[in-house]
Amino acid sequence: MQETACHTMKEGEILNESHPQYPLYEGILYGDKVSTEKFSKRLSCSIKHLPIRLRFHFEYNTLKAIEKGVTKDPTLVLNGKIFLEGLVQAEDITKAFEKLI
């Protein structure tokens, strides 16, 4: 069942899952639990209206983050590339995804 309200995303959740026609992106959110939860809630609010699906994963391991080139908490890696760094505002998340699609 798809969530319609802003919410903290869960491990493995697919945002906009009920729209299989939308392209599917793989997102990994690196950082500590508190900052990644805040970011994931902003993310769910920011892109739920866009024609995109996002499968979501968390990574709390600092060494894995460093291996991927992550230097800020939280950082969203999208399809293997650093996409957004730091606890950015919801409006900035929306703008970044609008440019992507």
XYZ file of C-alpha atoms in Angstrom:
101
model
C 0.000 0.000 0.000
C 1.364 3.385 -0.970
C 1.751 6.048 1.662
C 0.238 9.391 0.685
C 1.350 11.555 3.589
C 4.883 12.638 4.333
C 6.571 9.886 6.302
C 9.897 8.464 7.348
C 10.718 5.967 4.640
C 11.419 2.341 5.454
C 14.284 0.126 4.313
C 13.450 -1.286 0.874
C 10.360 0.879 0.421
C 9.516 2.036 -3.089
C 8.079 5.531 -3.212
C 5.272 5.783 -5.821
C 5.219 1.985 -6.064
C 1.682 2.004 -7.508
C 2.969 3.639 -10.715
C 4.978 0.944 -12.551
C 5.162 3.180 -15.629
C 7.460 5.596 -13.756
C 11.227 5.035 -14.017
C 12.726 3.284 -10.970
C 15.781 4.780 -9.299
C 17.858 3.156 -6.578
C 18.634 5.410 -3.625
C 20.967 4.813 -0.704
C 20.926 7.285 2.149
C 24.210 7.384 4.058
C 24.518 8.840 7.550
C 23.403 8.429 11.132
C 19.885 7.285 12.016
C 18.569 10.681 13.108
C 19.738 12.675 10.084
C 18.763 9.956 7.592
C 15.257 9.710 9.067
C 14.800 13.482 8.802
C 16.094 13.435 5.226
C 13.873 10.497 4.235
C 10.773 12.291 5.523
C 11.670 15.405 3.530
C 12.337 13.185 0.524
C 8.935 11.487 0.748
C 7.237 14.908 0.857
C 9.341 16.380 -1.906
C 9.041 13.840 -4.687
C 5.778 11.952 -4.085
C 4.047 14.075 -6.750
C 6.768 13.548 -9.392
C 6.679 10.813 -12.069
C 9.466 8.804 -10.466
C 9.763 5.693 -8.314
C 12.524 5.434 -5.754
C 13.606 2.222 -4.024
C 15.080 3.312 -0.756
C 17.892 1.903 1.402
C 19.762 3.163 4.462
C 23.492 2.729 5.084
C 24.803 3.595 8.539
C 28.317 2.135 8.080
C 30.860 4.955 8.029
C 33.508 2.907 6.215
C 31.098 2.053 3.397
C 30.175 5.730 3.141
C 33.833 6.752 2.872
C 34.393 4.117 0.163
C 31.601 5.759 -1.882
C 33.126 9.230 -1.445
C 30.522 10.426 1.043
C 31.771 13.291 3.227
C 28.543 14.714 4.725
C 25.678 13.297 6.783
C 23.234 12.613 5.353
C 24.059 11.969 1.691
C 21.727 10.522 -0.920
C 23.410 8.353 -3.528
C 21.166 7.824 -6.536
C 21.901 5.028 -9.008
C 25.467 4.829 -7.683
C 26.284 8.575 -7.824
C 26.246 11.185 -5.068
C 23.063 13.168 -5.680
C 22.377 15.335 -2.598
C 24.632 16.096 0.366
C 23.642 17.378 3.787
C 20.214 17.915 5.317
C 18.885 19.996 2.434
C 15.491 21.681 2.426
C 12.470 19.958 0.846
C 12.293 22.585 -1.912
C 15.893 21.847 -2.916
C 15.166 18.117 -3.033
C 12.193 18.747 -5.337
C 14.260 20.989 -7.630
C 17.077 18.428 -7.870
C 14.664 15.641 -8.860
C 12.817 17.889 -11.327
C 16.142 18.502 -13.092
C 16.803 14.768 -13.094
C 13.557 13.921 -14.854
